[in-house]
Structures are given as structure tokens and as C-alpha cells.
């Protein structure tokens, strides 16, 4: 089979809870399941992984009979096009035995011969809704844009990245920051930007469906909230000024770095003088 015709499979995982501000990351998975034909191929059962007082079972009625739905992580297979397949994992962040949980996730990736594992996350931050939301890409467990790396509490996506990297997988993690002043309502803009970054990372177009419209509605609702609250409007204006100033300062800082690199390079290329 030619390289062009070979199927490329990537696992994409997102988890409810601490890693999922405003459901922005898990809604990427839900969106993909809605716009593409998908098949549930398995799950990681909840027993031993979940505290059922934190992630409670749900009672539903199916054909007149009561049924208890226990927390678990579901695994889906989605074919994007003739050469790209996604293995999607979604569920609550487990409470216990994270290493074992991640090993089971990686086992599903092995079974489907996934070439890479990408985790998605969302966090609250001081950022204005009137500007593109900040996106961070991480390779393995280190931010590409942060040489110091993250120090502090972590969630299950970081553990999955680390263990998958140890097993030889190419791993990436995409995180979006969402405005903390807007509360916990769903953030369609964050979901849209995660989807767009995932699309660029995979090198394949992912159907955005209704997300652009929902993102525009999210911005309009946020704008209405500001019009009713002068203190909040002033706070957002200060955030806007910080973001805009950072964008002005960044090119200048990059130019200084380039000048320093050019200078050091020129010094290194100089041969010994005649007086030496």
C-alpha cells in the first residue's frame, strides 16, 4: 500500500473536570462525534477508578425500564477521510489509579495502531473574550513556548502524555484559556479554537459545523454582560490593554534576540587576527 493511501490514526483524549474549564475541551470530542460517523469500540470501566460521590452514576429510562449509567471513559473510532482516522477518548477525570487508567488508554491506542496521542485541556485565566483566546501547545510534558516548563498541580492529560512518551509515542497537548469572569457556562470560542489547532496539527480539515455561529453568540452574550456591569467592563478593558501591549512588545523582543544571535554568530565566524 502506498504512503498516500495508508491510514493514519491518532488518539485524541479529553476529560471532564479540573482539566476542562467551561467544557471547552470535551466539547471538541462531542463535536467530532456529532459531525462525523462514529463507532463506540470500548470503554474503561469506572470500578476502581472513580469516587462515585464525586462522579455519580446516572439513572435513565430506556424503553420503560430503569437503567443505571456508571461513570466510565468511552473510546470511539471516527474516520475523517480516506487517510485519517481518529481514536477519541472522553470521560470524567478518574479519582484513583491514574497510571493504570492511562496504561489502559494507551492499550487502546496500541490496538488501533495509533501513531500519536493528543490530549486537550481548558483552564480559567485572566484573558478578555474580545481577543483570540490564548492557546498553548505542549510537546510531551514541556510547553513549546515556555523553556521553564510548568511547575505545580497537574491533571490526567499530563500523566497520559508522560506515560505515552515513555512508551515511544509522539505526544502533543493543546490547552485553551477561557475568561474566568464569565463563569462556568460553555465556551464555544474555546472549543472552536481547540478544534482549529487540532486540525492544523493533524494536517487535515476538520468540519467546524455550527461552532463558528455558537462562538459568535458566546461573544455577543459576553458583550451584553459587560454593557450591564461597568466594573466588569473596566476590568476587561484593562485585560485588553495588557494583551495589546504584549503583542506590541513581542516583535521588539524577538528583534533583540535576532540581533544578539547575529552578533554572536558574526563573532564566531571571525578568524584569528594578524597580530595573534
PDB file of C-alpha atoms in Angstrom:
ATOM      1  CA  UNK A   1       0.000   0.000   0.000  1.00  0.00           C
ATOM      2  CA  UNK A   2       1.376   3.440  -0.922  1.00  0.00           C
ATOM      3  CA  UNK A   3       2.189   6.010   1.760  1.00  0.00           C
ATOM      4  CA  UNK A   4      -0.526   8.291   0.378  1.00  0.00           C
ATOM      5  CA  UNK A   5      -3.202   5.606   0.778  1.00  0.00           C
ATOM      6  CA  UNK A   6      -2.102   4.424   4.228  1.00  0.00           C
ATOM      7  CA  UNK A   7      -4.458   5.194   7.108  1.00  0.00           C
ATOM      8  CA  UNK A   8      -3.034   7.478   9.777  1.00  0.00           C
ATOM      9  CA  UNK A   9      -4.595   7.004  13.213  1.00  0.00           C
ATOM     10  CA  UNK A  10      -4.262   9.480  16.087  1.00  0.00           C
ATOM     11  CA  UNK A  11      -5.751   9.194  19.560  1.00  0.00           C
ATOM     12  CA  UNK A  12      -7.343  12.410  20.885  1.00  0.00           C
ATOM     13  CA  UNK A  13      -8.369  12.458  24.558  1.00  0.00           C
ATOM     14  CA  UNK A  14     -10.213  14.955  26.774  1.00  0.00           C
ATOM     15  CA  UNK A  15     -11.560  14.554  30.301  1.00  0.00           C
ATOM     16  CA  UNK A  16     -14.326  16.249  32.279  1.00  0.00           C
ATOM     17  CA  UNK A  17     -13.413  18.053  35.472  1.00  0.00           C
ATOM     18  CA  UNK A  18     -10.453  20.125  36.589  1.00  0.00           C
ATOM     19  CA  UNK A  19      -8.855  19.988  33.112  1.00  0.00           C
ATOM     20  CA  UNK A  20     -11.980  21.119  31.282  1.00  0.00           C
ATOM     21  CA  UNK A  21     -12.970  24.720  32.059  1.00  0.00           C
ATOM     22  CA  UNK A  22     -16.381  25.506  30.564  1.00  0.00           C
ATOM     23  CA  UNK A  23     -16.366  22.043  28.909  1.00  0.00           C
ATOM     24  CA  UNK A  24     -14.261  23.568  26.118  1.00  0.00           C
ATOM     25  CA  UNK A  25     -12.050  20.512  25.586  1.00  0.00           C
ATOM     26  CA  UNK A  26     -14.576  17.680  25.972  1.00  0.00           C
ATOM     27  CA  UNK A  27     -16.908  19.581  23.651  1.00  0.00           C
ATOM     28  CA  UNK A  28     -14.314  19.109  20.906  1.00  0.00           C
ATOM     29  CA  UNK A  29     -14.837  15.360  21.257  1.00  0.00           C
ATOM     30  CA  UNK A  30     -18.633  15.757  21.359  1.00  0.00           C
ATOM     31  CA  UNK A  31     -18.488  17.964  18.277  1.00  0.00           C
ATOM     32  CA  UNK A  32     -16.450  15.428  16.306  1.00  0.00           C
ATOM     33  CA  UNK A  33     -18.852  12.658  17.310  1.00  0.00           C
ATOM     34  CA  UNK A  34     -21.749  14.783  16.056  1.00  0.00           C
ATOM     35  CA  UNK A  35     -20.344  15.830  12.680  1.00  0.00           C
ATOM     36  CA  UNK A  36     -18.705  12.531  11.689  1.00  0.00           C
ATOM     37  CA  UNK A  37     -19.907   8.953  11.661  1.00  0.00           C
ATOM     38  CA  UNK A  38     -18.530   7.326  14.793  1.00  0.00           C
ATOM     39  CA  UNK A  39     -18.469   3.922  16.434  1.00  0.00           C
ATOM     40  CA  UNK A  40     -18.034   3.225  20.133  1.00  0.00           C
ATOM     41  CA  UNK A  41     -15.407   0.494  20.267  1.00  0.00           C
ATOM     42  CA  UNK A  42     -14.843   0.141  24.004  1.00  0.00           C
ATOM     43  CA  UNK A  43     -14.596   1.739  27.415  1.00  0.00           C
ATOM     44  CA  UNK A  44     -12.540   1.869  30.582  1.00  0.00           C
ATOM     45  CA  UNK A  45     -14.989   0.775  33.331  1.00  0.00           C
ATOM     46  CA  UNK A  46     -15.272   3.022  36.356  1.00  0.00           C
ATOM     47  CA  UNK A  47     -14.838   0.491  39.174  1.00  0.00           C
ATOM     48  CA  UNK A  48     -11.580   1.204  40.949  1.00  0.00           C
ATOM     49  CA  UNK A  49     -11.023   4.500  39.128  1.00  0.00           C
ATOM     50  CA  UNK A  50     -13.909   6.730  40.240  1.00  0.00           C
ATOM     51  CA  UNK A  51     -15.270   8.040  43.510  1.00  0.00           C
ATOM     52  CA  UNK A  52     -18.980   7.698  42.873  1.00  0.00           C
ATOM     53  CA  UNK A  53     -19.745  10.501  45.322  1.00  0.00           C
ATOM     54  CA  UNK A  54     -17.731  12.811  43.060  1.00  0.00           C
ATOM     55  CA  UNK A  55     -18.728  11.323  39.681  1.00  0.00           C
ATOM     56  CA  UNK A  56     -22.174   9.990  40.412  1.00  0.00           C
ATOM     57  CA  UNK A  57     -23.918   7.246  38.421  1.00  0.00           C
ATOM     58  CA  UNK A  58     -26.894   8.440  36.380  1.00  0.00           C
ATOM     59  CA  UNK A  59     -30.370   6.906  36.280  1.00  0.00           C
ATOM     60  CA  UNK A  60     -32.149   6.858  32.935  1.00  0.00           C
ATOM     61  CA  UNK A  61     -35.146   5.103  31.418  1.00  0.00           C
ATOM     62  CA  UNK A  62     -34.778   3.026  28.267  1.00  0.00           C
ATOM     63  CA  UNK A  63     -37.947   1.578  26.721  1.00  0.00           C
ATOM     64  CA  UNK A  64     -39.759   1.937  30.025  1.00  0.00           C
ATOM     65  CA  UNK A  65     -37.038   0.220  32.068  1.00  0.00           C
ATOM     66  CA  UNK A  66     -34.724   1.891  34.539  1.00  0.00           C
ATOM     67  CA  UNK A  67     -31.022   1.714  33.812  1.00  0.00           C
ATOM     68  CA  UNK A  68     -28.016   2.906  35.800  1.00  0.00           C
ATOM     69  CA  UNK A  69     -25.214   4.503  33.757  1.00  0.00           C
ATOM     70  CA  UNK A  70     -21.905   4.207  35.600  1.00  0.00           C
ATOM     71  CA  UNK A  71     -19.061   6.696  35.053  1.00  0.00           C
ATOM     72  CA  UNK A  72     -16.520   5.420  32.545  1.00  0.00           C
ATOM     73  CA  UNK A  73     -14.252   6.601  29.777  1.00  0.00           C
ATOM     74  CA  UNK A  74     -15.575   5.800  26.311  1.00  0.00           C
ATOM     75  CA  UNK A  75     -13.451   5.060  23.254  1.00  0.00           C
ATOM     76  CA  UNK A  76     -14.748   5.914  19.768  1.00  0.00           C
ATOM     77  CA  UNK A  77     -13.380   5.450  16.269  1.00  0.00           C
ATOM     78  CA  UNK A  78     -14.042   8.237  13.753  1.00  0.00           C
ATOM     79  CA  UNK A  79     -12.950   8.181  10.123  1.00  0.00           C
ATOM     80  CA  UNK A  80     -12.254  11.734   8.956  1.00  0.00           C
ATOM     81  CA  UNK A  81     -11.323  10.926   5.349  1.00  0.00           C
ATOM     82  CA  UNK A  82      -9.663   8.219   3.281  1.00  0.00           C
ATOM     83  CA  UNK A  83      -6.345   8.560   5.098  1.00  0.00           C
ATOM     84  CA  UNK A  84      -7.142   9.904   8.588  1.00  0.00           C
ATOM     85  CA  UNK A  85      -8.816   8.093  11.466  1.00  0.00           C
ATOM     86  CA  UNK A  86      -9.243   9.439  14.985  1.00  0.00           C
ATOM     87  CA  UNK A  87      -9.489   7.370  18.135  1.00  0.00           C
ATOM     88  CA  UNK A  88     -11.455   9.570  20.551  1.00  0.00           C
ATOM     89  CA  UNK A  89     -11.417   9.101  24.324  1.00  0.00           C
ATOM     90  CA  UNK A  90     -13.727  11.009  26.655  1.00  0.00           C
ATOM     91  CA  UNK A  91     -14.874  10.583  30.237  1.00  0.00           C
ATOM     92  CA  UNK A  92     -14.593  12.035  33.731  1.00  0.00           C
ATOM     93  CA  UNK A  93     -11.104  12.516  35.092  1.00  0.00           C
ATOM     94  CA  UNK A  94     -10.519   9.458  37.308  1.00  0.00           C
ATOM     95  CA  UNK A  95     -10.071   9.839  41.063  1.00  0.00           C
ATOM     96  CA  UNK A  96      -7.738   6.881  41.622  1.00  0.00           C
ATOM     97  CA  UNK A  97      -5.010   4.778  39.978  1.00  0.00           C
ATOM     98  CA  UNK A  98      -4.080   7.252  37.264  1.00  0.00           C
ATOM     99  CA  UNK A  99      -1.131   5.222  35.986  1.00  0.00           C
ATOM    100  CA  UNK A 100      -3.270   2.114  35.491  1.00  0.00           C
ATOM    101  CA  UNK A 101      -6.000   4.185  33.837  1.00  0.00           C
ATOM    102  CA  UNK A 102      -3.506   5.733  31.407  1.00  0.00           C
ATOM    103  CA  UNK A 103      -1.977   2.341  30.620  1.00  0.00           C
ATOM    104  CA  UNK A 104      -5.423   1.132  29.582  1.00  0.00           C
ATOM    105  CA  UNK A 105      -5.865   4.212  27.394  1.00  0.00           C
ATOM    106  CA  UNK A 106      -2.510   3.550  25.733  1.00  0.00           C
ATOM    107  CA  UNK A 107      -3.535  -0.077  25.205  1.00  0.00           C
ATOM    108  CA  UNK A 108      -6.463   1.123  23.057  1.00  0.00           C
ATOM    109  CA  UNK A 109      -4.040   3.270  21.062  1.00  0.00           C
ATOM    110  CA  UNK A 110      -1.785   0.244  20.532  1.00  0.00           C
ATOM    111  CA  UNK A 111      -4.677  -1.928  19.393  1.00  0.00           C
ATOM    112  CA  UNK A 112      -5.671   0.618  16.741  1.00  0.00           C
ATOM    113  CA  UNK A 113      -2.036   1.235  15.770  1.00  0.00           C
ATOM    114  CA  UNK A 114      -2.289   4.922  16.619  1.00  0.00           C
ATOM    115  CA  UNK A 115       0.820   6.871  15.636  1.00  0.00           C
ATOM    116  CA  UNK A 116       0.387   9.739  18.111  1.00  0.00           C
ATOM    117  CA  UNK A 117      -1.618  10.757  21.164  1.00  0.00           C
ATOM    118  CA  UNK A 118      -3.010  14.275  21.563  1.00  0.00           C
ATOM    119  CA  UNK A 119      -4.678  15.471  24.771  1.00  0.00           C
ATOM    120  CA  UNK A 120      -6.931  18.510  25.050  1.00  0.00           C
ATOM    121  CA  UNK A 121      -7.484  20.760  28.037  1.00  0.00           C
ATOM    122  CA  UNK A 122      -9.014  24.068  29.091  1.00  0.00           C
ATOM    123  CA  UNK A 123      -8.226  26.346  32.030  1.00  0.00           C
ATOM    124  CA  UNK A 124      -9.585  29.553  33.511  1.00  0.00           C
ATOM    125  CA  UNK A 125      -7.361  32.605  33.093  1.00  0.00           C
ATOM    126  CA  UNK A 126      -7.307  36.403  33.077  1.00  0.00           C
ATOM    127  CA  UNK A 127      -7.947  36.875  29.366  1.00  0.00           C
ATOM    128  CA  UNK A 128     -10.524  39.018  27.513  1.00  0.00           C
ATOM    129  CA  UNK A 129     -13.251  37.447  25.420  1.00  0.00           C
ATOM    130  CA  UNK A 130     -12.764  40.234  22.856  1.00  0.00           C
ATOM    131  CA  UNK A 131      -9.401  38.852  21.721  1.00  0.00           C
ATOM    132  CA  UNK A 132      -8.427  35.383  20.436  1.00  0.00           C
ATOM    133  CA  UNK A 133      -8.215  33.102  23.463  1.00  0.00           C
ATOM    134  CA  UNK A 134      -4.678  32.031  24.449  1.00  0.00           C
ATOM    135  CA  UNK A 135      -3.661  28.601  23.133  1.00  0.00           C
ATOM    136  CA  UNK A 136      -0.699  26.635  24.476  1.00  0.00           C
ATOM    137  CA  UNK A 137       0.870  23.674  22.686  1.00  0.00           C
ATOM    138  CA  UNK A 138       2.919  21.186  24.673  1.00  0.00           C
ATOM    139  CA  UNK A 139       5.194  18.512  23.243  1.00  0.00           C
ATOM    140  CA  UNK A 140       5.409  15.595  25.646  1.00  0.00           C
ATOM    141  CA  UNK A 141       5.253  17.328  29.034  1.00  0.00           C
ATOM    142  CA  UNK A 142       7.062  20.564  28.093  1.00  0.00           C
ATOM    143  CA  UNK A 143       5.486  23.722  26.623  1.00  0.00           C
ATOM    144  CA  UNK A 144       6.966  24.597  23.246  1.00  0.00           C
ATOM    145  CA  UNK A 145       6.771  28.280  24.156  1.00  0.00           C
ATOM    146  CA  UNK A 146       7.959  28.016  27.771  1.00  0.00           C
ATOM    147  CA  UNK A 147      11.517  26.899  28.405  1.00  0.00           C
ATOM    148  CA  UNK A 148      10.938  26.755  32.167  1.00  0.00           C
ATOM    149  CA  UNK A 149       8.020  24.330  31.885  1.00  0.00           C
ATOM    150  CA  UNK A 150       5.060  24.070  34.240  1.00  0.00           C
ATOM    151  CA  UNK A 151       5.539  23.520  37.951  1.00  0.00           C
ATOM    152  CA  UNK A 152       2.504  22.781  40.079  1.00  0.00           C
ATOM    153  CA  UNK A 153      -0.595  20.594  40.145  1.00  0.00           C
ATOM    154  CA  UNK A 154      -1.312  18.521  37.061  1.00  0.00           C
ATOM    155  CA  UNK A 155      -4.250  16.591  35.678  1.00  0.00           C
ATOM    156  CA  UNK A 156      -4.748  13.290  33.933  1.00  0.00           C
ATOM    157  CA  UNK A 157      -3.815  14.674  30.449  1.00  0.00           C
ATOM    158  CA  UNK A 158      -0.273  15.405  31.654  1.00  0.00           C
ATOM    159  CA  UNK A 159       0.080  11.910  33.114  1.00  0.00           C
ATOM    160  CA  UNK A 160      -1.214  10.324  29.901  1.00  0.00           C
ATOM    161  CA  UNK A 161       1.241  12.431  27.863  1.00  0.00           C
ATOM    162  CA  UNK A 162       4.170  11.447  30.074  1.00  0.00           C
ATOM    163  CA  UNK A 163       3.446   7.710  30.069  1.00  0.00           C
ATOM    164  CA  UNK A 164       2.741   7.658  26.333  1.00  0.00           C
ATOM    165  CA  UNK A 165       6.030   9.475  25.693  1.00  0.00           C
ATOM    166  CA  UNK A 166       7.847   6.848  27.759  1.00  0.00           C
ATOM    167  CA  UNK A 167       6.272   4.204  25.533  1.00  0.00           C
ATOM    168  CA  UNK A 168       7.662   5.891  22.422  1.00  0.00           C
ATOM    169  CA  UNK A 169       4.557   7.733  21.243  1.00  0.00           C
ATOM    170  CA  UNK A 170       4.673  11.159  19.684  1.00  0.00           C
ATOM    171  CA  UNK A 171       2.548  13.218  22.074  1.00  0.00           C
ATOM    172  CA  UNK A 172       1.064  16.696  21.973  1.00  0.00           C
ATOM    173  CA  UNK A 173      -1.228  18.574  24.324  1.00  0.00           C
ATOM    174  CA  UNK A 174      -3.354  21.581  23.371  1.00  0.00           C
ATOM    175  CA  UNK A 175      -4.746  23.879  26.087  1.00  0.00           C
ATOM    176  CA  UNK A 176      -7.032  26.873  25.711  1.00  0.00           C
ATOM    177  CA  UNK A 177      -7.503  29.582  28.329  1.00  0.00           C
ATOM    178  CA  UNK A 178     -11.050  30.853  28.861  1.00  0.00           C
ATOM    179  CA  UNK A 179     -12.120  34.046  30.689  1.00  0.00           C
ATOM    180  CA  UNK A 180     -12.741  33.288  34.335  1.00  0.00           C
ATOM    181  CA  UNK A 181     -15.094  36.288  34.713  1.00  0.00           C
ATOM    182  CA  UNK A 182     -17.712  34.599  32.524  1.00  0.00           C
ATOM    183  CA  UNK A 183     -18.275  31.700  34.928  1.00  0.00           C
ATOM    184  CA  UNK A 184     -18.749  28.067  34.007  1.00  0.00           C
ATOM    185  CA  UNK A 185     -21.097  28.336  31.009  1.00  0.00           C
ATOM    186  CA  UNK A 186     -19.918  26.523  27.901  1.00  0.00           C
ATOM    187  CA  UNK A 187     -17.307  28.405  25.870  1.00  0.00           C
ATOM    188  CA  UNK A 188     -17.865  27.724  22.174  1.00  0.00           C
ATOM    189  CA  UNK A 189     -14.992  30.037  21.233  1.00  0.00           C
ATOM    190  CA  UNK A 190     -12.575  27.905  23.249  1.00  0.00           C
ATOM    191  CA  UNK A 191     -13.907  24.734  21.630  1.00  0.00           C
ATOM    192  CA  UNK A 192     -13.609  26.268  18.155  1.00  0.00           C
ATOM    193  CA  UNK A 193     -10.003  27.354  18.696  1.00  0.00           C
ATOM    194  CA  UNK A 194      -9.036  23.938  20.077  1.00  0.00           C
ATOM    195  CA  UNK A 195     -10.618  22.286  17.044  1.00  0.00           C
ATOM    196  CA  UNK A 196      -8.799  24.629  14.681  1.00  0.00           C
ATOM    197  CA  UNK A 197      -5.441  23.994  16.352  1.00  0.00           C
ATOM    198  CA  UNK A 198      -6.105  20.237  16.306  1.00  0.00           C
ATOM    199  CA  UNK A 199      -6.936  20.470  12.597  1.00  0.00           C
ATOM    200  CA  UNK A 200      -3.645  22.270  11.889  1.00  0.00           C
ATOM    201  CA  UNK A 201      -1.701  19.777  13.997  1.00  0.00           C
ATOM    202  CA  UNK A 202      -3.215  16.805  12.156  1.00  0.00           C
ATOM    203  CA  UNK A 203      -2.831  18.439   8.751  1.00  0.00           C
ATOM    204  CA  UNK A 204      -6.436  17.670   7.871  1.00  0.00           C
ATOM    205  CA  UNK A 205      -9.568  19.823   7.647  1.00  0.00           C
ATOM    206  CA  UNK A 206     -11.990  19.182  10.494  1.00  0.00           C
ATOM    207  CA  UNK A 207     -15.606  20.177   9.943  1.00  0.00           C
ATOM    208  CA  UNK A 208     -16.430  23.163  12.197  1.00  0.00           C
ATOM    209  CA  UNK A 209     -20.184  22.719  11.807  1.00  0.00           C
ATOM    210  CA  UNK A 210     -22.131  25.159  13.982  1.00  0.00           C
ATOM    211  CA  UNK A 211     -19.169  26.133  16.157  1.00  0.00           C
ATOM    212  CA  UNK A 212     -18.458  29.494  14.429  1.00  0.00           C
ATOM    213  CA  UNK A 213     -22.078  30.552  14.927  1.00  0.00           C
ATOM    214  CA  UNK A 214     -22.078  29.390  18.552  1.00  0.00           C
ATOM    215  CA  UNK A 215     -18.791  31.217  19.161  1.00  0.00           C
ATOM    216  CA  UNK A 216     -20.284  34.438  17.780  1.00  0.00           C
ATOM    217  CA  UNK A 217     -23.294  34.021  20.080  1.00  0.00           C
ATOM    218  CA  UNK A 218     -20.952  33.446  23.044  1.00  0.00           C
ATOM    219  CA  UNK A 219     -19.127  36.708  22.297  1.00  0.00           C
ATOM    220  CA  UNK A 220     -22.406  38.580  21.886  1.00  0.00           C
ATOM    221  CA  UNK A 221     -23.702  37.331  25.248  1.00  0.00           C
ATOM    222  CA  UNK A 222     -20.436  38.292  26.931  1.00  0.00           C
ATOM    223  CA  UNK A 223     -20.660  41.765  25.386  1.00  0.00           C
ATOM    224  CA  UNK A 224     -24.181  42.161  26.716  1.00  0.00           C
ATOM    225  CA  UNK A 225     -22.949  41.256  30.202  1.00  0.00           C
ATOM    226  CA  UNK A 226     -20.308  43.994  30.025  1.00  0.00           C
ATOM    227  CA  UNK A 227     -22.866  46.585  28.994  1.00  0.00           C
ATOM    228  CA  UNK A 228     -24.761  45.850  32.203  1.00  0.00           C
ATOM    229  CA  UNK A 229     -21.728  45.973  34.510  1.00  0.00           C
ATOM    230  CA  UNK A 230     -19.375  48.971  34.407  1.00  0.00           C
ATOM    231  CA  UNK A 231     -16.855  47.425  36.818  1.00  0.00           C
ATOM    232  CA  UNK A 232     -16.600  44.308  34.683  1.00  0.00           C
ATOM    233  CA  UNK A 233     -16.290  46.413  31.529  1.00  0.00           C
ATOM    234  CA  UNK A 234     -13.375  48.346  33.057  1.00  0.00           C
ATOM    235  CA  UNK A 235     -11.713  45.088  34.121  1.00  0.00           C
ATOM    236  CA  UNK A 236     -11.994  43.644  30.614  1.00  0.00           C
ATOM    237  CA  UNK A 237     -10.646  46.888  29.151  1.00  0.00           C
ATOM    238  CA  UNK A 238      -7.527  46.541  31.314  1.00  0.00           C
ATOM    239  CA  UNK A 239      -7.105  42.943  30.115  1.00  0.00           C
ATOM    240  CA  UNK A 240      -7.407  44.142  26.519  1.00  0.00           C
ATOM    241  CA  UNK A 241      -4.700  46.747  27.094  1.00  0.00           C
ATOM    242  CA  UNK A 242      -2.376  44.099  28.569  1.00  0.00           C
ATOM    243  CA  UNK A 243      -2.905  41.768  25.598  1.00  0.00           C
ATOM    244  CA  UNK A 244      -2.444  44.538  23.039  1.00  0.00           C
ATOM    245  CA  UNK A 245       0.727  45.807  24.739  1.00  0.00           C
ATOM    246  CA  UNK A 246       2.163  42.296  24.852  1.00  0.00           C
ATOM    247  CA  UNK A 247       1.585  41.990  21.100  1.00  0.00           C
ATOM    248  CA  UNK A 248       3.458  45.274  20.575  1.00  0.00           C
ATOM    249  CA  UNK A 249       6.340  44.226  22.825  1.00  0.00           C
ATOM    250  CA  UNK A 250       6.755  40.724  21.381  1.00  0.00           C
ATOM    251  CA  UNK A 251       8.151  41.737  17.944  1.00  0.00           C
ATOM    252  CA  UNK A 252      10.606  44.122  19.638  1.00  0.00           C
ATOM    253  CA  UNK A 253      11.820  41.371  21.959  1.00  0.00           C
ATOM    254  CA  UNK A 254      12.169  38.953  19.043  1.00  0.00           C
ATOM    255  CA  UNK A 255      14.178  41.559  17.122  1.00  0.00           C
ATOM    256  CA  UNK A 256      16.562  41.979  20.074  1.00  0.00           C
ATOM    257  CA  UNK A 257      17.057  38.213  20.209  1.00  0.00           C
ATOM    258  CA  UNK A 258      17.777  38.074  16.477  1.00  0.00           C
ATOM    259  CA  UNK A 259      20.291  40.942  16.749  1.00  0.00           C
ATOM    260  CA  UNK A 260      22.054  39.206  19.632  1.00  0.00           C
ATOM    261  CA  UNK A 261      22.164  35.916  17.717  1.00  0.00           C
ATOM    262  CA  UNK A 262      23.531  37.675  14.607  1.00  0.00           C
ATOM    263  CA  UNK A 263      26.208  39.382  16.688  1.00  0.00           C
ATOM    264  CA  UNK A 264      27.307  36.143  18.361  1.00  0.00           C
ATOM    265  CA  UNK A 265      27.286  34.377  15.005  1.00  0.00           C
ATOM    266  CA  UNK A 266      29.469  37.075  13.462  1.00  0.00           C
ATOM    267  CA  UNK A 267      31.897  36.878  16.377  1.00  0.00           C
ATOM    268  CA  UNK A 268      32.135  33.121  15.969  1.00  0.00           C
ATOM    269  CA  UNK A 269      32.888  33.440  12.254  1.00  0.00           C
ATOM    270  CA  UNK A 270      35.808  35.814  12.757  1.00  0.00           C
ATOM    271  CA  UNK A 271      39.178  34.181  12.169  1.00  0.00           C
ATOM    272  CA  UNK A 272      42.348  34.927  14.123  1.00  0.00           C
ATOM    273  CA  UNK A 273      43.765  38.437  13.574  1.00  0.00           C
ATOM    274  CA  UNK A 274      47.240  39.011  12.035  1.00  0.00           C
ATOM    275  CA  UNK A 275      48.517  40.239  15.382  1.00  0.00           C
ATOM    276  CA  UNK A 276      47.816  36.898  17.061  1.00  0.00           C
TER     277      UNK A 276
END
